[in-house]
Amino acid sequence: MGKIIVTGASGQFGSAAARLLLQECAPEDLVFLSRTPESLAEFAETGAHIRQADFDDPASLAAATQGGEKMLLISTTRVGTRVEQHRNAVEAAVANGVKHIAYTSVIGGGMAQHPGIEQHDHYATEQLIEKSGAAWTHLRNSLYSNAVATAMAIPALQAGSKPDNAGDGKVAMVSREDCVASAVAVLTQEGHANKAYDITGPERLSIPQALAMISEMAGKPIELIPVDDEGMYRYFDSLGVPRKASDILPDGPIPWASEGMVTFGQSIREGYFDVLSDDVEMLTGSKPRTLRSVLEQYKDQWPK
């Protein structure tokens, strides 16, 4: 049997996928890639193959993808310039005989016209995988409940307010764990070639509804301040966040750009995330977790 390759196995998604795969597969059938293979010590101890791979170094990818049959391509974080990284990984994998590539995309990833800056990268990557000659599965993940429970909840509770440009647009927030379990299902089951799945939670909620739930659980008020897109940019400007991905300072204090966040809110407001699917349960056999259950999981990290 060919091996299953996981890219970015030292990241949050990748390491969770690696742990789950080790419950389902023999370690010698698994290949875990990272720019920093020393960070994969826990997996090296199981007998899985650990390989160094840098998405900006095609030669490293050629060595890293040998002997693989399936590959989980976890999208990199470099919004705006990651399509070339993804292309390097796909080309190396296909040249080495990888037959099936599963990719962590986003809701609406197959749309040619979309306001989301982040979606543009996912769309371009979906297209290049489909043209690569390998079978493909696109895992179009919704907004992570885990991010709502931490990156959104903590600053909102600290400030007692949150400016937001998503309006009353709905999004079926999904736990990262459900996204990981869905990806592992695609890699370990038959019948998922050349399909796209919408990986969503069980309920459609607006950002104001999510913040109201956080406020109620924390026992602290959060004033939602509706703003337009320019107002949202000004808010991020005040925090010192660069507007465009090309403005991010290497090793600077803030590794992301506000255009991704602002156009994400715009995408929600305009209905691009208003998708509810039962693909998680179909793939994993379990119902996806509710937002409330994920908020409970992170509640001890919130300001007291």
Short mmCIF file of C-alpha atoms in Angstrom, two decimals:
data_model
loop_
_atom_site.label_atom_id
_atom_site.label_comp_id
_atom_site.label_asym_id
_atom_site.label_seq_id
_atom_site.Cartn_x
_atom_site.Cartn_y
_atom_site.Cartn_z
CA MET A 1 0.00 0.00 0.00
CA GLY A 2 1.20 3.51 -0.76
CA LYS A 3 1.81 5.87 2.09
CA ILE A 4 -0.31 8.78 3.32
CA ILE A 5 1.59 12.09 3.44
CA VAL A 6 0.61 14.99 5.70
CA THR A 7 2.16 18.40 4.96
CA GLY A 8 2.69 20.92 7.75
CA ALA A 9 2.48 18.18 10.38
CA SER A 10 3.86 20.42 13.11
CA GLY A 11 0.97 22.91 12.80
CA GLN A 12 -2.26 22.69 14.80
CA PHE A 13 -4.28 21.05 12.03
CA GLY A 14 -1.43 18.83 10.83
CA SER A 15 -0.45 17.50 14.25
CA ALA A 16 -4.08 16.73 15.08
CA ALA A 17 -4.45 14.89 11.75
CA ALA A 18 -1.23 12.97 12.42
CA ARG A 19 -2.47 11.81 15.84
CA LEU A 20 -5.78 10.66 14.39
CA LEU A 21 -4.11 8.86 11.46
CA LEU A 22 -1.89 6.97 13.92
CA GLN A 23 -5.08 5.54 15.46
CA GLU A 24 -6.23 4.30 12.04
CA CYS A 25 -3.07 3.33 10.15
CA ALA A 26 0.21 1.52 10.70
CA PRO A 27 2.92 4.10 11.50
CA GLU A 28 5.15 2.84 8.68
CA ASP A 29 2.39 3.83 6.22
CA LEU A 30 2.45 7.47 7.36
CA VAL A 31 4.78 10.27 6.25
CA PHE A 32 4.77 13.54 8.19
CA LEU A 33 6.39 16.62 6.67
CA SER A 34 7.59 19.79 8.33
CA ARG A 35 10.05 22.60 7.71
CA THR A 36 11.22 21.80 11.26
CA PRO A 37 11.27 17.98 11.49
CA GLU A 38 12.75 18.18 15.00
CA SER A 39 9.31 19.46 16.10
CA LEU A 40 7.81 16.07 15.13
CA ALA A 41 9.64 14.05 17.80
CA GLU A 42 6.41 12.65 19.26
CA PHE A 43 5.59 11.13 15.86
CA ALA A 44 9.14 9.91 15.15
CA GLU A 45 8.84 7.78 18.31
CA THR A 46 5.83 5.92 16.84
CA GLY A 47 7.80 4.73 13.81
CA ALA A 48 6.13 7.05 11.31
CA HIS A 49 8.35 8.54 8.61
CA ILE A 50 9.48 12.09 9.39
CA ARG A 51 10.79 14.18 6.50
CA GLN A 52 12.02 17.73 6.09
CA ALA A 53 10.04 19.72 3.51
CA ASP A 54 10.03 23.40 2.68
CA PHE A 55 7.27 24.61 0.36
CA ASP A 56 9.65 27.25 -1.00
CA ASP A 57 12.26 24.60 -1.88
CA PRO A 58 11.02 22.23 -4.62
CA ALA A 59 14.08 19.98 -4.22
CA SER A 60 13.15 19.25 -0.61
CA LEU A 61 9.59 18.44 -1.71
CA ALA A 62 10.81 16.00 -4.35
CA ALA A 63 12.57 13.95 -1.67
CA ALA A 64 9.78 14.36 0.88
CA THR A 65 6.91 13.08 -1.28
CA GLN A 66 8.50 9.82 -2.46
CA GLY A 67 6.49 6.64 -1.98
CA GLY A 68 3.25 8.45 -1.23
CA GLU A 69 -0.14 7.45 -2.59
CA LYS A 70 -2.34 10.05 -0.89
CA MET A 71 -1.44 13.50 0.41
CA LEU A 72 -3.20 15.87 2.75
CA LEU A 73 -2.17 19.34 1.57
CA ILE A 74 -2.83 21.73 4.44
CA SER A 75 -2.97 25.28 3.13
CA THR A 76 -0.08 27.44 4.33
CA THR A 77 -0.65 30.68 6.21
CA ARG A 78 1.02 32.99 3.70
CA VAL A 79 -2.06 34.62 2.22
CA GLY A 80 -1.38 36.19 -1.17
CA THR A 81 1.79 34.22 -1.94
CA ARG A 82 0.87 30.68 -0.91
CA VAL A 83 -0.47 29.49 -4.28
CA GLU A 84 3.13 29.09 -5.54
CA GLN A 85 3.95 27.12 -2.39
CA HIS A 86 0.96 24.86 -2.98
CA ARG A 87 1.92 24.48 -6.65
CA ASN A 88 5.42 23.32 -5.64
CA ALA A 89 3.97 20.69 -3.31
CA VAL A 90 1.39 19.42 -5.82
CA GLU A 91 3.89 19.20 -8.69
CA ALA A 92 6.44 17.32 -6.57
CA ALA A 93 3.81 14.92 -5.26
CA VAL A 94 2.35 14.12 -8.68
CA ALA A 95 5.83 13.70 -10.19
CA ASN A 96 6.51 11.14 -7.44
CA GLY A 97 3.35 9.16 -8.14
CA VAL A 98 0.95 10.52 -5.52
CA LYS A 99 -2.49 9.54 -6.83
CA HIS A 100 -4.89 11.53 -4.60
CA ILE A 101 -4.58 14.97 -2.99
CA ALA A 102 -6.97 16.18 -0.28
CA TYR A 103 -6.79 19.94 0.29
CA THR A 104 -7.97 22.13 3.17
CA SER A 105 -9.95 24.79 1.32
CA VAL A 106 -12.72 27.14 2.46
CA ILE A 107 -16.50 27.42 2.07
CA GLY A 108 -17.04 28.89 -1.39
CA GLY A 109 -13.60 27.71 -2.50
CA GLY A 110 -14.94 26.70 -5.91
CA MET A 111 -16.32 30.14 -6.79
CA ALA A 112 -14.50 32.10 -9.47
CA GLN A 113 -16.04 35.38 -8.18
CA HIS A 114 -15.77 35.95 -4.44
CA PRO A 115 -14.96 38.98 -2.27
CA GLY A 116 -12.68 37.07 0.13
CA ILE A 117 -8.92 37.63 -0.30
CA GLU A 118 -8.21 34.29 1.39
CA GLN A 119 -10.69 32.51 -0.87
CA HIS A 120 -8.78 33.66 -3.98
CA ASP A 121 -5.79 31.53 -2.90
CA HIS A 122 -8.01 28.54 -2.18
CA TYR A 123 -9.79 28.83 -5.53
CA ALA A 124 -6.48 28.99 -7.42
CA THR A 125 -5.17 25.99 -5.47
CA GLU A 126 -8.32 23.93 -6.10
CA GLN A 127 -7.93 24.65 -9.82
CA LEU A 128 -4.28 23.64 -9.97
CA ILE A 129 -4.94 20.39 -8.06
CA GLU A 130 -7.80 19.49 -10.43
CA LYS A 131 -5.47 20.05 -13.41
CA SER A 132 -2.56 18.14 -11.83
CA GLY A 133 -3.57 14.68 -13.01
CA ALA A 134 -4.12 13.40 -9.46
CA ALA A 135 -7.54 12.64 -8.01
CA TRP A 136 -8.67 15.41 -5.67
CA THR A 137 -10.90 16.05 -2.69
CA HIS A 138 -11.56 19.63 -1.58
CA LEU A 139 -12.38 20.00 2.11
CA ARG A 140 -14.13 23.37 2.18
CA ASN A 141 -13.94 24.30 5.84
CA SER A 142 -16.21 26.89 7.44
CA LEU A 143 -15.11 29.45 10.05
CA TYR A 144 -13.39 27.65 12.94
CA SER A 145 -15.38 27.73 16.17
CA ASN A 146 -11.98 27.49 17.90
CA ALA A 147 -11.02 30.89 16.45
CA VAL A 148 -14.35 32.38 17.57
CA ALA A 149 -13.73 31.00 21.07
CA THR A 150 -10.23 32.50 21.32
CA ALA A 151 -9.16 35.12 18.76
CA MET A 152 -12.64 36.67 18.67
CA ALA A 153 -13.88 36.09 22.24
CA ILE A 154 -10.84 37.10 24.28
CA PRO A 155 -10.27 40.63 22.85
CA ALA A 156 -14.05 41.27 22.81
CA LEU A 157 -14.36 40.32 26.49
CA GLN A 158 -11.26 42.35 27.41
CA ALA A 159 -12.54 45.46 25.62
CA GLY A 160 -16.22 44.93 26.41
CA SER A 161 -16.94 45.69 22.77
CA LYS A 162 -16.20 44.52 19.24
CA PRO A 163 -16.45 46.36 15.94
CA ASP A 164 -17.73 44.01 13.25
CA ASN A 165 -18.55 44.24 9.54
CA ALA A 166 -20.26 40.86 9.06
CA GLY A 167 -23.75 42.24 9.69
CA ASP A 168 -26.38 39.56 10.18
CA GLY A 169 -24.77 37.20 7.67
CA LYS A 170 -24.92 33.57 8.78
CA VAL A 171 -22.09 31.08 9.07
CA ALA A 172 -22.17 27.45 10.27
CA MET A 173 -19.05 27.62 12.46
CA VAL A 174 -17.21 24.29 12.72
CA SER A 175 -14.73 22.90 15.22
CA ARG A 176 -11.18 22.33 14.00
CA GLU A 177 -11.50 18.79 15.40
CA ASP A 178 -14.41 18.07 13.04
CA CYS A 179 -12.40 19.43 10.10
CA VAL A 180 -9.46 17.19 11.03
CA ALA A 181 -11.67 14.11 11.45
CA SER A 182 -13.26 14.79 8.04
CA ALA A 183 -9.83 15.05 6.39
CA VAL A 184 -8.66 11.78 7.98
CA ALA A 185 -11.87 10.07 6.84
CA VAL A 186 -11.21 11.13 3.25
CA LEU A 187 -7.66 9.76 3.46
CA THR A 188 -8.59 6.42 5.02
CA GLN A 189 -11.84 5.58 3.21
CA GLU A 190 -12.61 4.85 -0.44
CA GLY A 191 -15.07 6.77 -2.57
CA HIS A 192 -14.02 10.39 -2.07
CA ALA A 193 -12.06 10.99 -5.28
CA ASN A 194 -12.93 14.11 -7.28
CA LYS A 195 -15.45 15.42 -4.76
CA ALA A 196 -15.77 18.65 -2.80
CA TYR A 197 -17.24 18.64 0.70
CA ASP A 198 -18.62 21.55 2.73
CA ILE A 199 -17.28 21.01 6.25
CA THR A 200 -19.66 22.93 8.53
CA GLY A 201 -21.02 22.90 12.04
CA PRO A 202 -24.66 22.02 12.83
CA GLU A 203 -26.20 25.52 13.02
CA ARG A 204 -26.20 28.78 11.11
CA LEU A 205 -25.37 31.74 13.35
CA SER A 206 -24.49 35.39 12.83
CA ILE A 207 -21.44 36.96 14.47
CA PRO A 208 -23.75 39.03 16.75
CA GLN A 209 -25.44 35.79 17.86
CA ALA A 210 -22.06 34.18 18.55
CA LEU A 211 -20.92 37.21 20.59
CA ALA A 212 -24.20 37.20 22.54
CA MET A 213 -23.53 33.54 23.43
CA ILE A 214 -19.98 34.40 24.56
CA SER A 215 -21.25 37.36 26.62
CA GLU A 216 -23.92 35.21 28.31
CA MET A 217 -21.48 32.39 29.13
CA ALA A 218 -18.83 34.79 30.45
CA GLY A 219 -21.33 36.90 32.40
CA LYS A 220 -19.77 40.00 30.83
CA PRO A 221 -21.33 42.47 28.41
CA ILE A 222 -19.95 42.78 24.87
CA GLU A 223 -21.18 45.77 22.89
CA LEU A 224 -21.28 44.94 19.21
CA ILE A 225 -20.37 48.00 17.11
CA PRO A 226 -21.55 47.55 13.51
CA VAL A 227 -19.07 49.15 11.08
CA ASP A 228 -18.61 49.20 7.33
CA ASP A 229 -15.53 47.70 5.69
CA GLU A 230 -13.56 50.97 5.91
CA GLY A 231 -14.42 51.23 9.61
CA MET A 232 -13.14 47.70 10.08
CA TYR A 233 -9.87 48.59 8.35
CA ARG A 234 -9.51 51.63 10.65
CA TYR A 235 -9.99 49.40 13.69
CA PHE A 236 -7.19 47.07 12.55
CA ASP A 237 -5.05 50.11 11.63
CA SER A 238 -5.39 51.26 15.26
CA LEU A 239 -3.97 47.91 16.39
CA GLY A 240 -0.99 48.28 14.06
CA VAL A 241 -2.08 45.51 11.70
CA PRO A 242 -0.77 45.85 8.12
CA ARG A 243 -3.56 46.17 5.54
CA LYS A 244 -2.12 43.96 2.80
CA ALA A 245 -0.27 40.66 2.93
CA SER A 246 2.58 42.30 1.00
CA ASP A 247 2.99 44.80 3.87
CA ILE A 248 3.63 42.13 6.54
CA LEU A 249 7.10 42.55 8.05
CA PRO A 250 9.14 39.33 8.09
CA ASP A 251 9.31 38.20 11.76
CA GLY A 252 7.25 41.27 12.63
CA PRO A 253 4.87 41.38 15.61
CA ILE A 254 1.72 40.72 13.54
CA PRO A 255 2.03 37.94 10.94
CA TRP A 256 -1.31 38.57 9.23
CA ALA A 257 -2.96 41.37 7.27
CA SER A 258 -6.30 43.03 7.87
CA GLU A 259 -7.51 42.65 4.26
CA GLY A 260 -8.02 38.95 4.93
CA MET A 261 -10.14 39.65 8.01
CA VAL A 262 -12.11 42.54 6.50
CA THR A 263 -13.00 40.67 3.29
CA PHE A 264 -13.85 37.59 5.41
CA GLY A 265 -16.42 39.69 7.28
CA GLN A 266 -17.67 41.07 3.97
CA SER A 267 -18.03 37.51 2.63
CA ILE A 268 -20.15 36.53 5.65
CA ARG A 269 -22.28 39.69 5.34
CA GLU A 270 -22.93 39.06 1.64
CA GLY A 271 -24.02 35.46 2.25
CA TYR A 272 -21.00 33.56 0.91
CA PHE A 273 -20.65 31.56 4.14
CA ASP A 274 -24.36 30.80 4.52
CA VAL A 275 -23.86 27.07 3.90
CA LEU A 276 -25.11 24.23 6.11
CA SER A 277 -24.05 20.69 5.25
CA ASP A 278 -24.19 17.23 6.77
CA ASP A 279 -20.86 16.22 5.20
CA VAL A 280 -19.10 16.00 8.59
CA GLU A 281 -21.54 13.36 9.82
CA MET A 282 -21.49 11.56 6.46
CA LEU A 283 -17.67 11.37 6.53
CA THR A 284 -17.01 10.74 10.21
CA GLY A 285 -20.18 9.05 11.47
CA SER A 286 -20.51 11.70 14.20
CA LYS A 287 -22.56 14.89 14.35
CA PRO A 288 -20.43 18.05 14.26
CA ARG A 289 -19.92 19.93 17.51
CA THR A 290 -22.00 22.99 18.35
CA LEU A 291 -20.42 26.40 18.84
CA ARG A 292 -21.47 26.30 22.50
CA SER A 293 -19.56 23.08 23.14
CA VAL A 294 -16.39 24.62 21.66
CA LEU A 295 -16.87 27.81 23.70
CA GLU A 296 -17.11 25.64 26.84
CA GLN A 297 -13.81 24.02 25.88
CA TYR A 298 -11.95 27.37 25.80
CA LYS A 299 -13.87 29.25 28.49
CA ASP A 300 -11.06 28.91 31.06
CA GLN A 301 -8.81 31.00 28.75
CA TRP A 302 -11.20 33.96 28.83
CA PRO A 303 -10.47 37.03 31.01
CA LYS A 304 -12.00 36.64 34.45
#
